[in-house]
Short mmCIF file of C-alpha atoms and ligand atoms in Angstrom, two decimals:
data_model
loop_
_atom_site.label_atom_id
_atom_site.label_comp_id
_atom_site.label_asym_id
_atom_site.label_seq_id
_atom_site.Cartn_x
_atom_site.Cartn_y
_atom_site.Cartn_z
CA MET A 1 0.20 -0.18 0.06
CA ARG A 2 1.36 3.57 -0.82
CA PHE A 3 2.48 5.83 1.59
CA GLN A 4 -0.09 8.65 2.14
CA PRO A 5 1.21 11.88 3.99
CA MET A 6 -1.09 12.82 7.07
CA ARG A 7 -2.18 16.31 6.22
CA SER A 8 -3.21 17.61 9.52
CA ARG A 9 -3.07 21.38 8.72
CA THR A 10 -4.98 23.79 6.73
CA ILE A 11 -3.56 26.39 4.58
CA LEU A 12 -5.38 29.20 3.11
CA LEU A 13 -4.75 30.36 -0.58
CA PRO A 14 -6.89 33.21 -1.08
CA VAL A 15 -5.81 33.80 -4.69
CA PRO A 16 -4.34 31.56 -7.24
CA LEU A 17 -0.55 31.11 -7.13
CA PRO A 18 1.43 28.95 -9.75
CA ASP A 19 1.50 25.44 -9.63
CA PHE A 20 5.22 24.94 -8.37
CA LEU A 21 3.99 26.43 -5.14
CA THR A 22 0.80 24.92 -4.90
CA ALA A 23 2.09 21.55 -5.73
CA PRO A 24 4.05 20.96 -2.76
CA LEU A 25 1.86 22.81 -0.46
CA GLU A 26 -0.96 20.21 -1.45
CA ALA A 27 1.41 17.43 -0.83
CA GLU A 28 1.65 18.20 2.76
CA TYR A 29 -1.36 20.41 3.71
CA VAL A 30 -5.13 20.66 3.25
CA CYS A 31 -5.32 23.70 0.81
CA VAL A 32 -8.23 25.87 0.67
CA SER A 33 -9.27 29.11 -1.05
CA SER A 34 -11.81 30.29 1.03
CA PRO A 35 -11.41 31.21 4.89
CA SER A 36 -12.67 28.52 7.57
CA GLU A 37 -11.98 27.84 11.24
CA ASP A 38 -9.34 25.16 10.47
CA VAL A 39 -7.12 27.44 8.84
CA GLY A 40 -3.67 27.34 10.83
CA GLY A 41 -1.43 28.97 7.60
CA MET A 42 -2.12 31.39 4.82
CA VAL A 43 0.20 31.97 1.66
CA VAL A 44 -0.35 35.28 -0.04
CA PRO A 45 1.57 36.96 -2.87
CA GLY A 46 3.50 40.04 -2.04
CA GLY A 47 1.66 43.16 -1.72
CA TYR A 48 -1.71 41.25 -1.51
CA ARG A 49 -4.03 43.16 1.07
CA VAL A 50 -5.00 40.81 4.10
CA GLU A 51 -7.84 42.58 5.65
CA GLN A 52 -8.48 42.68 9.38
CA ASP A 53 -12.15 40.85 8.71
CA LEU A 54 -10.19 37.94 6.93
CA LEU A 55 -7.81 37.52 10.07
CA ALA A 56 -11.25 37.80 12.32
CA ARG A 57 -12.44 34.63 10.21
CA LEU A 58 -9.10 32.83 11.06
CA PRO A 59 -9.33 32.23 14.59
CA LYS A 60 -6.59 29.33 14.30
CA LEU A 61 -4.30 31.31 11.92
CA GLU A 62 -0.68 31.05 13.27
CA ILE A 63 1.55 31.78 10.51
CA ILE A 64 1.27 34.18 6.83
CA SER A 65 3.85 33.26 4.51
CA VAL A 66 4.20 35.98 1.89
CA PHE A 67 5.23 35.05 -1.52
CA GLY A 68 7.49 38.24 -2.19
CA VAL A 69 10.06 40.52 -0.05
CA GLY A 70 7.43 43.38 0.43
CA TYR A 71 4.85 42.83 3.15
CA ASP A 72 3.16 46.06 3.19
CA GLY A 73 -0.15 44.37 2.72
CA VAL A 74 -0.03 42.33 6.09
CA PRO A 75 -1.34 44.19 9.16
CA LEU A 76 1.71 43.30 11.12
CA ALA A 77 0.58 45.06 14.31
CA ALA A 78 -2.77 43.01 14.34
CA CYS A 79 -0.61 39.92 13.50
CA ARG A 80 1.69 40.59 16.32
CA ALA A 81 -0.85 41.22 18.89
CA ARG A 82 -2.48 37.86 17.77
CA GLY A 83 1.08 35.83 17.96
CA ILE A 84 0.55 35.38 14.30
CA ARG A 85 4.24 35.01 12.81
CA VAL A 86 4.92 36.25 9.42
CA THR A 87 7.67 35.35 6.77
CA ASN A 88 8.54 36.97 3.23
CA THR A 89 11.20 35.83 0.42
CA PRO A 90 13.86 38.33 0.75
CA ASP A 91 17.51 37.72 -0.77
CA VAL A 92 16.72 35.33 -3.49
CA LEU A 93 15.07 38.18 -5.65
CA THR A 94 17.66 40.63 -5.24
CA ASP A 95 19.50 39.90 -8.17
CA ASP A 96 16.41 40.26 -10.64
CA VAL A 97 14.81 43.00 -9.34
CA ALA A 98 18.07 44.90 -9.45
CA ASP A 99 18.45 43.99 -12.95
CA ILE A 100 15.12 44.97 -13.75
CA ALA A 101 15.94 48.31 -12.14
CA THR A 102 19.05 48.80 -14.19
CA ALA A 103 17.39 47.45 -17.39
CA LEU A 104 14.71 50.56 -16.81
CA VAL A 105 17.55 52.93 -16.23
CA LEU A 106 18.88 51.69 -19.98
CA MET A 107 15.63 51.74 -21.50
CA THR A 108 14.61 55.07 -20.64
CA SER A 109 18.05 56.67 -20.85
CA ARG A 110 19.02 55.18 -24.30
CA ARG A 111 15.08 55.36 -25.41
CA LEU A 112 15.29 51.86 -26.23
CA VAL A 113 11.44 50.94 -26.69
CA GLU A 114 11.13 53.83 -28.60
CA ALA A 115 13.90 52.89 -30.68
CA ASP A 116 12.58 49.23 -31.13
CA ARG A 117 9.15 51.14 -32.38
CA HIS A 118 11.02 52.91 -34.92
CA VAL A 119 12.34 50.23 -36.75
CA ARG A 120 9.35 48.06 -36.41
CA ALA A 121 6.99 51.32 -37.89
CA GLY A 122 9.69 50.94 -40.91
CA GLU A 123 10.76 54.66 -40.10
CA TRP A 124 14.51 54.16 -40.11
CA SER A 125 14.71 54.04 -43.85
CA GLN A 126 12.82 57.69 -43.55
CA GLN A 127 15.03 59.30 -40.81
CA ALA A 128 17.50 58.42 -38.36
CA PHE A 129 16.64 58.12 -34.78
CA PRO A 130 17.33 61.09 -32.09
CA LEU A 131 20.23 61.08 -30.18
CA ALA A 132 19.64 59.68 -26.64
CA HIS A 133 21.44 60.39 -23.29
CA SER A 134 24.83 58.41 -21.76
CA LEU A 135 24.79 57.31 -18.14
CA ARG A 136 28.58 57.73 -17.95
CA GLY A 137 28.85 60.46 -15.30
CA LYS A 138 25.28 60.68 -14.58
CA ILE A 139 23.90 60.52 -10.80
CA ALA A 140 21.90 57.74 -9.78
CA GLY A 141 19.83 58.27 -6.35
CA ILE A 142 18.98 55.08 -4.53
CA LEU A 143 15.77 55.68 -2.34
CA GLY A 144 16.01 53.12 0.44
CA LEU A 145 19.82 51.45 0.18
CA GLY A 146 18.75 48.00 1.15
CA ARG A 147 19.63 44.73 -0.27
CA ILE A 148 17.96 45.85 -3.67
CA GLY A 149 19.11 49.01 -3.59
CA LYS A 150 22.78 48.18 -2.81
CA ALA A 151 22.85 45.75 -5.89
CA VAL A 152 21.39 48.39 -8.01
CA ALA A 153 23.99 50.85 -6.96
CA LYS A 154 26.46 48.02 -7.88
CA ARG A 155 25.13 47.61 -11.31
CA LEU A 156 25.01 51.18 -11.97
CA GLU A 157 28.59 52.07 -10.92
CA ALA A 158 29.89 49.48 -13.54
CA HIS A 159 28.08 51.81 -15.89
CA GLY A 160 30.01 54.79 -14.89
CA MET A 161 27.62 56.36 -12.81
CA GLY A 162 28.17 58.10 -9.57
CA LEU A 163 25.70 57.09 -6.84
CA VAL A 164 23.82 59.00 -3.90
CA TYR A 165 21.45 57.42 -1.50
CA HIS A 166 18.57 58.11 1.06
CA SER A 167 17.48 55.68 3.72
CA ARG A 168 16.24 57.02 7.32
CA THR A 169 19.61 55.65 8.66
CA ARG A 170 23.32 56.66 7.42
CA GLN A 171 25.08 53.60 6.59
CA GLU A 172 29.04 52.79 5.93
CA VAL A 173 29.27 52.89 2.46
CA PRO A 174 31.01 54.76 -0.03
CA TRP A 175 28.34 56.63 -1.41
CA ARG A 176 26.90 60.12 -0.22
CA TRP A 177 24.05 60.11 2.15
CA CYS A 178 21.03 62.50 1.58
CA SER A 179 19.26 63.42 4.80
CA SER A 180 15.66 63.79 2.78
CA VAL A 181 14.16 62.77 -0.39
CA ILE A 182 14.08 66.26 -1.64
CA GLU A 183 18.01 66.44 -1.44
CA LEU A 184 18.24 62.95 -2.90
CA ALA A 185 16.20 64.20 -5.64
CA GLU A 186 18.07 67.38 -6.39
CA ALA A 187 21.55 65.48 -6.56
CA SER A 188 20.01 62.97 -9.08
CA ASP A 189 19.87 62.21 -12.58
CA PHE A 190 17.81 59.19 -11.92
CA LEU A 191 15.80 58.71 -8.99
CA ILE A 192 15.43 54.87 -7.94
CA ILE A 193 12.91 53.32 -5.52
CA THR A 194 14.05 50.48 -3.69
CA CYS A 195 12.28 51.29 -0.58
CA PRO A 196 9.08 49.21 0.84
CA GLY A 197 5.68 50.30 0.27
CA GLY A 198 3.38 50.80 2.95
CA PRO A 199 1.81 53.96 4.94
CA SER A 200 5.30 55.13 6.16
CA THR A 201 6.54 55.46 2.75
CA ARG A 202 3.13 56.31 0.82
CA HIS A 203 3.63 59.13 -1.65
CA LEU A 204 7.22 59.82 -0.55
CA VAL A 205 7.84 60.70 -3.84
CA SER A 206 5.79 63.69 -3.94
CA ALA A 207 5.30 66.66 -6.67
CA GLU A 208 7.72 68.56 -4.64
CA VAL A 209 10.52 65.95 -5.00
CA LEU A 210 9.70 65.43 -8.85
CA SER A 211 10.14 69.11 -9.43
CA ALA A 212 13.19 68.68 -7.69
CA LEU A 213 14.51 65.90 -9.51
CA GLY A 214 13.97 68.56 -12.39
CA GLN A 215 13.94 68.78 -16.43
CA GLY A 216 16.34 66.07 -17.04
CA GLY A 217 15.56 63.51 -14.52
CA THR A 218 13.94 60.41 -14.62
CA LEU A 219 12.17 58.16 -11.95
CA ILE A 220 12.45 54.59 -11.99
CA ASN A 221 10.20 52.46 -9.55
CA VAL A 222 10.62 48.82 -8.72
CA SER A 223 9.49 48.76 -5.14
CA ARG A 224 5.51 49.65 -4.87
CA GLY A 225 3.66 51.79 -6.60
CA SER A 226 2.26 53.62 -3.37
CA VAL A 227 5.61 55.21 -2.85
CA VAL A 228 4.78 57.75 -5.69
CA ASP A 229 2.09 60.06 -6.08
CA GLU A 230 1.06 58.89 -9.46
CA GLN A 231 -1.10 62.09 -10.45
CA ALA A 232 1.86 64.09 -9.55
CA LEU A 233 3.96 62.03 -11.67
CA VAL A 234 1.43 62.29 -14.30
CA HIS A 235 1.56 65.82 -14.24
CA ALA A 236 5.32 66.22 -14.25
CA LEU A 237 5.72 64.19 -17.18
CA ASP A 238 2.92 66.34 -19.07
CA ARG A 239 4.77 69.65 -18.02
CA GLY A 240 8.20 68.30 -18.92
CA ILE A 241 9.19 68.95 -15.16
CA ILE A 242 11.13 65.43 -15.19
CA ARG A 243 12.15 63.84 -18.70
CA SER A 244 10.98 60.41 -18.26
CA ALA A 245 9.71 57.33 -15.91
CA GLY A 246 10.48 53.82 -16.02
CA LEU A 247 7.92 51.96 -13.64
CA ASP A 248 7.45 48.10 -13.00
CA VAL A 249 4.91 49.02 -10.32
CA PHE A 250 1.83 51.31 -10.16
CA GLU A 251 -0.82 52.46 -7.43
CA HIS A 252 -3.30 50.60 -8.50
CA GLU A 253 -2.03 47.38 -10.35
CA PRO A 254 -3.00 46.31 -12.77
CA GLN A 255 -4.69 49.57 -13.73
CA VAL A 256 -2.01 51.95 -15.39
CA PRO A 257 -3.33 55.39 -16.09
CA GLU A 258 -3.98 56.09 -19.90
CA ALA A 259 -1.87 59.28 -19.66
CA LEU A 260 1.30 57.17 -18.65
CA ARG A 261 0.40 54.61 -21.35
CA ALA A 262 0.30 57.63 -23.91
CA HIS A 263 3.62 59.13 -22.79
CA PRO A 264 6.53 58.80 -25.10
CA HIS A 265 9.04 58.76 -22.63
CA THR A 266 7.69 56.32 -20.11
CA VAL A 267 8.61 52.80 -20.18
CA LEU A 268 6.09 50.34 -18.23
CA LEU A 269 6.50 46.84 -17.19
CA PRO A 270 3.78 44.79 -15.42
CA HIS A 271 5.39 44.18 -12.14
CA VAL A 272 8.05 41.51 -13.39
CA GLY A 273 11.04 42.33 -11.04
CA SER A 274 11.18 38.94 -9.54
CA ALA A 275 9.51 37.26 -12.55
CA THR A 276 11.82 34.56 -13.57
CA HIS A 277 11.52 30.89 -13.64
CA GLU A 278 14.44 30.35 -11.20
CA THR A 279 14.02 33.42 -8.87
CA ARG A 280 9.89 32.44 -8.48
CA ARG A 281 11.21 28.71 -7.63
CA ALA A 282 13.39 29.92 -5.18
CA MET A 283 10.59 32.05 -3.78
CA ALA A 284 8.23 29.41 -3.36
CA ALA A 285 11.11 27.09 -1.85
CA LEU A 286 11.11 29.63 0.96
CA VAL A 287 7.39 29.89 1.26
CA VAL A 288 7.07 26.23 1.99
CA GLY A 289 10.44 25.96 3.79
CA ASN A 290 8.88 28.73 6.56
CA LEU A 291 5.67 26.76 6.63
CA ARG A 292 7.25 23.66 7.24
CA ALA A 293 9.70 25.14 10.14
CA HIS A 294 6.97 26.75 11.95
CA PHE A 295 4.68 23.52 12.05
CA ALA A 296 7.92 21.74 13.24
CA SER A 297 8.78 24.11 15.75
CA GLN A 298 11.74 24.95 14.31
CA PRO A 299 13.22 28.50 13.58
CA LEU A 300 11.69 30.49 10.66
CA LEU A 301 13.74 30.69 7.60
CA SER A 302 13.02 34.45 6.86
CA PRO A 303 10.82 35.91 9.46
CA VAL A 304 9.72 39.71 9.03
CA GLU A 305 11.12 41.45 11.96
CA GLU A 306 10.03 44.92 12.46
O1 A2R B 1 15.14 53.27 6.27
P1 A2R B 1 16.10 52.42 6.85
O2 A2R B 1 17.34 52.71 6.85
O3 A2R B 1 15.60 51.40 7.29
O4 A2R B 1 16.47 51.56 5.48
C1 A2R B 1 15.42 50.92 4.50
C2 A2R B 1 14.87 51.98 3.72
N1 A2R B 1 13.63 52.47 3.84
C3 A2R B 1 13.43 53.63 3.88
N2 A2R B 1 14.10 54.59 3.31
C4 A2R B 1 13.37 55.95 3.28
N3 A2R B 1 12.65 56.01 3.75
C5 A2R B 1 11.43 55.28 4.67
N4 A2R B 1 10.23 55.71 4.94
C6 A2R B 1 12.18 54.03 4.63
N5 A2R B 1 11.77 52.83 4.88
C7 A2R B 1 12.59 52.15 4.89
O5 A2R B 1 14.56 50.84 2.61
C8 A2R B 1 16.33 49.97 3.50
O6 A2R B 1 17.66 50.62 3.38
C9 A2R B 1 15.45 49.48 2.34
C10 A2R B 1 14.70 48.46 2.24
O7 A2R B 1 15.94 47.40 2.33
P2 A2R B 1 15.37 45.86 2.48
O8 A2R B 1 14.51 45.85 3.97
O9 A2R B 1 16.80 45.30 2.19
O10 A2R B 1 14.49 45.41 1.55
P3 A2R B 1 14.76 44.68 -0.17
O11 A2R B 1 14.86 43.30 0.07
O12 A2R B 1 15.80 45.70 -0.57
O13 A2R B 1 13.40 45.15 -0.80
C11 A2R B 1 12.64 46.61 -0.87
C12 A2R B 1 11.34 46.74 -1.49
C13 A2R B 1 10.38 45.55 -0.92
O14 A2R B 1 9.74 45.98 0.52
C14 A2R B 1 9.50 45.26 -1.82
O15 A2R B 1 8.53 46.22 -1.72
C15 A2R B 1 10.29 45.73 -3.29
O16 A2R B 1 11.78 46.28 -2.51
O17 A2R B 1 10.31 44.66 -4.05
#
């Protein structure tokens, strides 16, 4: 007779997740898509909003394992008050997200999307493509110098760029610290957002910050759309207050304002920072490993500590 594992724990998956994540979960646990009294664990994608009334319907919930590094959708204080543990998937996605930030810097500065359209539209034989802008000697300002911010900084240094940064804490790094986001924007040709989302960073990049970035400036965002006042960004692009924007994240995903889609100097990606086979599988392994560790009363692999 084949051995059947005892699936005694119930895990809530409130939204569809990839097969390579659900398959190992279904092998070990009873997986459900609606809340029930038995639910002991929950797996949600990064940025998913875990509402308080959902938590209230899960009296036995012990752990929320986030499939992503950003956990801004999880009400941490409420979880702490109930002793619910929270995990995320840091480190394994750092390089991929940093690559996308670097790609957006190159795509906006060298106008690569426009250049591609130029060739496809058969325009090359009629007119030369206009000149773009070099990266060498330009300044990249990193907003949030954590794991991803540092990986972006290293990549852009290799492109001959100068670096400045702003985080709440000054760090022992070779790059100049700016004490405010405005000071950072003033010093930057490219303002690159790599800080977490959530209430404490909401609209940190405001109309005032975009003005400080200025006419030759480019905004790059690979963290969370909530960090940018999107209306102010549309205004800044339309009025030429800044030159361009490269965005992998938006305030109301998957909605992207028509004004951003129509603008010639925006490069827009559908939140693909960590979207590779390799990284998504490594993230899935961390999600499963954290649940396994929790239910075996072992130390968590990547607990969220605030
Ligand atoms: O401020 P600090 O010293 O705690 O530094 C963190 C910085 N940060 C902020 N910087 C400015 N203003 C804030 N209000 C603020 N809050 C946090 O963001 C730290 O240097 C950085 C975050 O780095 P890590 O925790 O290492 O996160 P990681 O792995 O780089 O990912 C960043 C975000 C995620 O939360 C996702 O939303 C997104 O990238 O994919």
